[in-house]
C-alpha cells in the first residue's frame, strides 16, 4: 500500500499543472499546424508531457509555447515528436506517434534539345506567315496598279476608239470610218460610224463576259483580212481572246465556222 502511494505521488509530480496543458486530437492538431495566420517560425520550443492512460487514447498532448521576436509575443504550435512506448498501467502500452515525411515533388527532367526545336518551329512558322502575307499584299498591289493604269487609259466603262478605212460609205484616208468598242457592264459592244457619218451608225453586239470584275476588262479593236478576200475584217480583242467579224462590203457580220483563219494577237 505504501509503494502504491509513493508511485502515485511520483507520477503526480511528473505531470505539469493542468492550466498549462492543452489537449488536442489529431485533426485539431493538423488544423493548428496548417493555419495560415501563424507567422513564420523563428525560435520555438515545445515541451511534451507524459499523458495519462485515459488521455493517451483520446488525443495527443501539445503545449503551446511562446517566443519573443522584436518585442512581440507570438504563439507557435509545438511540433510532434516520436516518443517511445510507455507503460502506463499493467497490461497497457501507449502507441508511439509516427512521423510521416513527404518527399518534395520534383519537376520532370527537361529533355535536351526540346526548347531549341520549339524555337526553330516558331521561327519557321513566323517566316511562312510573313511570306504568305507578303504574297497577298504584292498580289493586291499588282492588281490595284493594273486597274489604275486601265482607268487612265480606257476609263469607266472601258472604251476604245479607232479610225480605219474599211470601204464603207465611201470612206477614205481623209474621212475614215470611226469605231468605238465598249465593255458596258460585261457586255461587249462595237459602234461603227461609216465615213464618220453618225446618221449611218451601226452597232455590233459581242459576247457577254462572265466572272467577278470582268466589267473592268479592257476591249480593243484591230483590222486584218482573215479570209483572203482583199477587204479588212474587224477583230474584237478581250484580253488574249478575239472575236472575228467579216467585211461583206457594206458592214460586218460574225464569222461562220470554217470561214476564219487563226490570228495571232
GROMACS .gro file of C-alpha atoms in nm:
model
  265
    1UNK     CA    1   0.000   0.000   0.000
    2UNK     CA    2   0.284   0.233   0.077
    3UNK     CA    3   0.459   0.155  -0.252
    4UNK     CA    4   0.145   0.226  -0.443
    5UNK     CA    5   0.105   0.564  -0.274
    6UNK     CA    6   0.463   0.661  -0.342
    7UNK     CA    7   0.428   0.564  -0.705
    8UNK     CA    8   0.115   0.779  -0.736
    9UNK     CA    9   0.290   1.076  -0.577
   10UNK     CA   10   0.585   1.034  -0.815
   11UNK     CA   11   0.356   1.016  -1.114
   12UNK     CA   12   0.175   1.331  -1.000
   13UNK     CA   13   0.499   1.525  -0.967
   14UNK     CA   14   0.588   1.448  -1.330
   15UNK     CA   15   0.261   1.599  -1.459
   16UNK     CA   16   0.251   1.971  -1.535
   17UNK     CA   17  -0.019   2.196  -1.400
   18UNK     CA   18  -0.348   2.137  -1.577
   19UNK     CA   19  -0.389   2.502  -1.676
   20UNK     CA   20  -0.065   2.488  -1.883
   21UNK     CA   21  -0.158   2.181  -2.087
   22UNK     CA   22  -0.389   2.184  -2.384
   23UNK     CA   23  -0.519   1.861  -2.531
   24UNK     CA   24  -0.594   1.828  -2.900
   25UNK     CA   25  -0.696   1.539  -3.107
   26UNK     CA   26  -0.506   1.468  -3.429
   27UNK     CA   27  -0.748   1.660  -3.653
   28UNK     CA   28  -0.729   1.971  -3.433
   29UNK     CA   29  -0.352   1.947  -3.430
   30UNK     CA   30  -0.331   1.926  -3.811
   31UNK     CA   31  -0.561   2.226  -3.846
   32UNK     CA   32  -0.349   2.414  -3.595
   33UNK     CA   33  -0.028   2.337  -3.784
   34UNK     CA   34  -0.181   2.430  -4.122
   35UNK     CA   35  -0.323   2.761  -4.000
   36UNK     CA   36  -0.204   3.034  -4.235
   37UNK     CA   37  -0.244   3.304  -3.971
   38UNK     CA   38   0.066   3.182  -3.786
   39UNK     CA   39   0.377   3.386  -3.871
   40UNK     CA   40   0.694   3.215  -3.994
   41UNK     CA   41   0.866   3.007  -3.727
   42UNK     CA   42   1.161   3.168  -3.561
   43UNK     CA   43   1.300   3.045  -3.234
   44UNK     CA   44   1.044   2.799  -3.099
   45UNK     CA   45   1.038   2.535  -2.833
   46UNK     CA   46   0.797   2.257  -2.745
   47UNK     CA   47   0.758   2.050  -2.429
   48UNK     CA   48   0.565   1.724  -2.433
   49UNK     CA   49   0.439   1.600  -2.102
   50UNK     CA   50   0.362   1.246  -2.003
   51UNK     CA   51  -0.012   1.193  -2.068
   52UNK     CA   52  -0.233   0.981  -1.852
   53UNK     CA   53  -0.365   0.648  -1.967
   54UNK     CA   54  -0.709   0.792  -2.042
   55UNK     CA   55  -0.580   1.089  -2.240
   56UNK     CA   56  -0.328   0.885  -2.438
   57UNK     CA   57  -0.601   0.703  -2.625
   58UNK     CA   58  -0.813   1.011  -2.696
   59UNK     CA   59  -0.564   1.266  -2.816
   60UNK     CA   60  -0.210   1.397  -2.807
   61UNK     CA   61  -0.075   1.642  -2.557
   62UNK     CA   62   0.055   1.965  -2.702
   63UNK     CA   63   0.189   2.254  -2.504
   64UNK     CA   64   0.168   2.593  -2.670
   65UNK     CA   65   0.476   2.794  -2.600
   66UNK     CA   66   0.562   3.147  -2.694
   67UNK     CA   67   0.874   3.319  -2.817
   68UNK     CA   68   0.965   3.680  -2.823
   69UNK     CA   69   1.059   3.836  -3.159
   70UNK     CA   70   1.116   4.205  -3.179
   71UNK     CA   71   0.936   4.273  -2.854
   72UNK     CA   72   0.614   4.089  -2.960
   73UNK     CA   73   0.482   3.769  -2.814
   74UNK     CA   74   0.395   3.516  -3.079
   75UNK     CA   75   0.217   3.189  -3.022
   76UNK     CA   76   0.374   2.894  -3.202
   77UNK     CA   77   0.227   2.544  -3.217
   78UNK     CA   78   0.460   2.276  -3.092
   79UNK     CA   79   0.579   2.009  -3.330
   80UNK     CA   80   0.512   1.642  -3.292
   81UNK     CA   81   0.795   1.416  -3.180
   82UNK     CA   82   0.844   1.043  -3.177
   83UNK     CA   83   0.806   0.904  -2.830
   84UNK     CA   84   0.899   0.552  -2.725
   85UNK     CA   85   0.615   0.337  -2.599
   86UNK     CA   86   0.548   0.393  -2.233
   87UNK     CA   87   0.389   0.152  -1.985
   88UNK     CA   88   0.108   0.337  -1.818
   89UNK     CA   89  -0.068   0.064  -1.643
   90UNK     CA   90  -0.045  -0.303  -1.607
   91UNK     CA   91  -0.101  -0.461  -1.948
   92UNK     CA   92  -0.137  -0.125  -2.133
   93UNK     CA   93   0.120   0.019  -2.373
   94UNK     CA   94   0.095   0.360  -2.536
   95UNK     CA   95   0.149   0.355  -2.913
   96UNK     CA   96   0.436   0.560  -3.039
   97UNK     CA   97   0.348   0.853  -3.267
   98UNK     CA   98   0.453   0.803  -3.624
   99UNK     CA   99   0.624   1.078  -3.819
  100UNK     CA  100   0.516   1.096  -4.183
  101UNK     CA  101   0.764   1.268  -4.408
  102UNK     CA  102   0.665   1.376  -4.756
  103UNK     CA  103   0.922   1.391  -5.027
  104UNK     CA  104   0.923   1.723  -5.210
  105UNK     CA  105   0.775   1.698  -5.555
  106UNK     CA  106   1.032   1.739  -5.828
  107UNK     CA  107   0.954   1.863  -6.179
  108UNK     CA  108   1.009   1.611  -6.459
  109UNK     CA  109   1.352   1.634  -6.619
  110UNK     CA  110   1.363   1.855  -6.925
  111UNK     CA  111   1.452   1.692  -7.249
  112UNK     CA  112   1.763   1.822  -7.413
  113UNK     CA  113   1.707   1.999  -7.740
  114UNK     CA  114   1.329   2.034  -7.694
  115UNK     CA  115   1.343   2.409  -7.640
  116UNK     CA  116   1.570   2.454  -7.942
  117UNK     CA  117   1.334   2.261  -8.169
  118UNK     CA  118   1.035   2.456  -8.044
  119UNK     CA  119   1.212   2.785  -8.110
  120UNK     CA  120   1.305   2.675  -8.461
  121UNK     CA  121   0.945   2.573  -8.533
  122UNK     CA  122   0.823   2.912  -8.412
  123UNK     CA  123   1.067   3.096  -8.638
  124UNK     CA  124   0.981   2.877  -8.938
  125UNK     CA  125   0.608   2.930  -8.884
  126UNK     CA  126   0.659   3.303  -8.845
  127UNK     CA  127   0.864   3.317  -9.165
  128UNK     CA  128   0.599   3.128  -9.361
  129UNK     CA  129   0.329   3.361  -9.228
  130UNK     CA  130   0.531   3.666  -9.332
  131UNK     CA  131   0.584   3.519  -9.680
  132UNK     CA  132   0.211   3.450  -9.716
  133UNK     CA  133   0.118   3.799  -9.607
  134UNK     CA  134   0.379   3.944  -9.842
  135UNK     CA  135   0.247   3.744 -10.136
  136UNK     CA  136  -0.111   3.856 -10.066
  137UNK     CA  137  -0.001   4.217 -10.031
  138UNK     CA  138   0.206   4.204 -10.351
  139UNK     CA  139  -0.081   4.048 -10.549
  140UNK     CA  140  -0.324   4.309 -10.422
  141UNK     CA  141  -0.080   4.587 -10.509
  142UNK     CA  142  -0.022   4.447 -10.858
  143UNK     CA  143  -0.395   4.421 -10.929
  144UNK     CA  144  -0.454   4.770 -10.799
  145UNK     CA  145  -0.177   4.913 -11.017
  146UNK     CA  146  -0.304   4.735 -11.329
  147UNK     CA  147  -0.660   4.857 -11.267
  148UNK     CA  148  -0.534   5.210 -11.213
  149UNK     CA  149  -0.345   5.205 -11.542
  150UNK     CA  150  -0.654   5.075 -11.725
  151UNK     CA  151  -0.858   5.353 -11.568
  152UNK     CA  152  -0.616   5.611 -11.704
  153UNK     CA  153  -0.611   5.459 -12.049
  154UNK     CA  154  -0.965   5.324 -12.108
  155UNK     CA  155  -1.178   5.497 -11.844
  156UNK     CA  156  -1.500   5.359 -11.697
  157UNK     CA  157  -1.682   5.196 -11.865
  158UNK     CA  158  -1.390   5.061 -12.063
  159UNK     CA  159  -1.384   5.238 -12.401
  160UNK     CA  160  -1.157   5.204 -12.703
  161UNK     CA  161  -1.166   5.414 -13.022
  162UNK     CA  162  -1.006   5.361 -13.364
  163UNK     CA  163  -1.023   5.502 -13.719
  164UNK     CA  164  -0.988   5.277 -14.026
  165UNK     CA  165  -1.068   5.272 -14.399
  166UNK     CA  166  -1.283   4.963 -14.449
  167UNK     CA  167  -1.468   5.050 -14.773
  168UNK     CA  168  -1.797   5.151 -14.613
  169UNK     CA  169  -1.992   5.464 -14.719
  170UNK     CA  170  -1.708   5.572 -14.946
  171UNK     CA  171  -1.469   5.624 -14.659
  172UNK     CA  172  -1.117   5.736 -14.739
  173UNK     CA  173  -0.797   5.821 -14.556
  174UNK     CA  174  -0.909   6.183 -14.517
  175UNK     CA  175  -1.250   6.082 -14.375
  176UNK     CA  176  -1.211   5.723 -14.237
  177UNK     CA  177  -1.477   5.529 -14.055
  178UNK     CA  178  -1.481   5.572 -13.679
  179UNK     CA  179  -1.519   5.276 -13.437
  180UNK     CA  180  -1.592   5.262 -13.066
  181UNK     CA  181  -1.563   4.948 -12.855
  182UNK     CA  182  -1.735   4.936 -12.513
  183UNK     CA  183  -1.739   4.699 -12.219
  184UNK     CA  184  -2.076   4.804 -12.087
  185UNK     CA  185  -2.142   4.605 -11.767
  186UNK     CA  186  -1.959   4.300 -11.913
  187UNK     CA  187  -2.145   4.326 -12.247
  188UNK     CA  188  -1.914   4.392 -12.545
  189UNK     CA  189  -2.047   4.641 -12.800
  190UNK     CA  190  -1.889   4.788 -13.116
  191UNK     CA  191  -2.026   5.104 -13.278
  192UNK     CA  192  -1.929   5.197 -13.638
  193UNK     CA  193  -1.970   5.541 -13.792
  194UNK     CA  194  -1.911   5.476 -14.167
  195UNK     CA  195  -1.702   5.759 -14.313
  196UNK     CA  196  -1.759   5.930 -13.976
  197UNK     CA  197  -2.131   5.974 -14.052
  198UNK     CA  198  -2.344   5.932 -13.734
  199UNK     CA  199  -2.664   5.901 -13.937
  200UNK     CA  200  -2.548   5.565 -14.074
  201UNK     CA  201  -2.412   5.425 -13.746
  202UNK     CA  202  -2.416   5.051 -13.693
  203UNK     CA  203  -2.393   4.855 -13.367
  204UNK     CA  204  -2.233   4.510 -13.346
  205UNK     CA  205  -2.306   4.305 -13.037
  206UNK     CA  206  -2.031   4.090 -12.894
  207UNK     CA  207  -2.020   3.832 -12.615
  208UNK     CA  208  -2.116   3.882 -12.251
  209UNK     CA  209  -1.825   3.833 -12.011
  210UNK     CA  210  -1.867   3.616 -11.703
  211UNK     CA  211  -1.689   3.642 -11.369
  212UNK     CA  212  -1.630   3.891 -11.095
  213UNK     CA  213  -1.458   4.212 -11.202
  214UNK     CA  214  -1.500   4.144 -11.576
  215UNK     CA  215  -1.672   4.479 -11.620
  216UNK     CA  216  -1.325   4.633 -11.585
  217UNK     CA  217  -1.167   4.421 -11.860
  218UNK     CA  218  -1.050   4.639 -12.150
  219UNK     CA  219  -1.174   4.570 -12.504
  220UNK     CA  220  -0.971   4.673 -12.813
  221UNK     CA  221  -1.009   4.656 -13.193
  222UNK     CA  222  -0.783   4.568 -13.485
  223UNK     CA  223  -0.837   4.528 -13.863
  224UNK     CA  224  -0.696   4.245 -14.077
  225UNK     CA  225  -0.803   4.042 -14.381
  226UNK     CA  226  -0.856   3.698 -14.226
  227UNK     CA  227  -1.037   3.522 -14.514
  228UNK     CA  228  -0.827   3.650 -14.806
  229UNK     CA  229  -1.100   3.843 -14.996
  230UNK     CA  230  -0.900   4.167 -15.001
  231UNK     CA  231  -1.123   4.355 -14.755
  232UNK     CA  232  -1.016   4.438 -14.398
  233UNK     CA  233  -1.210   4.243 -14.137
  234UNK     CA  234  -1.288   4.352 -13.780
  235UNK     CA  235  -1.121   4.176 -13.483
  236UNK     CA  236  -1.257   4.245 -13.134
  237UNK     CA  237  -1.000   4.166 -12.861
  238UNK     CA  238  -1.090   4.088 -12.500
  239UNK     CA  239  -0.767   4.007 -12.324
  240UNK     CA  240  -0.596   3.735 -12.531
  241UNK     CA  241  -0.924   3.624 -12.693
  242UNK     CA  242  -1.064   3.774 -13.013
  243UNK     CA  243  -1.395   3.766 -13.199
  244UNK     CA  244  -1.390   3.793 -13.580
  245UNK     CA  245  -1.637   3.996 -13.784
  246UNK     CA  246  -1.602   3.956 -14.163
  247UNK     CA  247  -1.637   4.250 -14.402
  248UNK     CA  248  -1.917   4.196 -14.655
  249UNK     CA  249  -1.867   4.530 -14.834
  250UNK     CA  250  -2.145   4.725 -14.656
  251UNK     CA  251  -2.087   4.620 -14.294
  252UNK     CA  252  -1.953   4.342 -14.071
  253UNK     CA  253  -2.103   4.009 -13.972
  254UNK     CA  254  -1.985   3.735 -13.731
  255UNK     CA  255  -1.764   3.475 -13.896
  256UNK     CA  256  -1.919   3.136 -13.958
  257UNK     CA  257  -1.733   2.815 -13.865
  258UNK     CA  258  -1.458   2.746 -14.120
  259UNK     CA  259  -1.456   3.098 -14.270
  260UNK     CA  260  -1.188   3.247 -14.049
  261UNK     CA  261  -0.825   3.157 -14.004
  262UNK     CA  262  -0.620   3.166 -13.680
  263UNK     CA  263  -0.492   3.513 -13.597
  264UNK     CA  264  -0.206   3.590 -13.362
  265UNK     CA  265  -0.253   3.878 -13.119
   0.00000   0.00000   0.00000
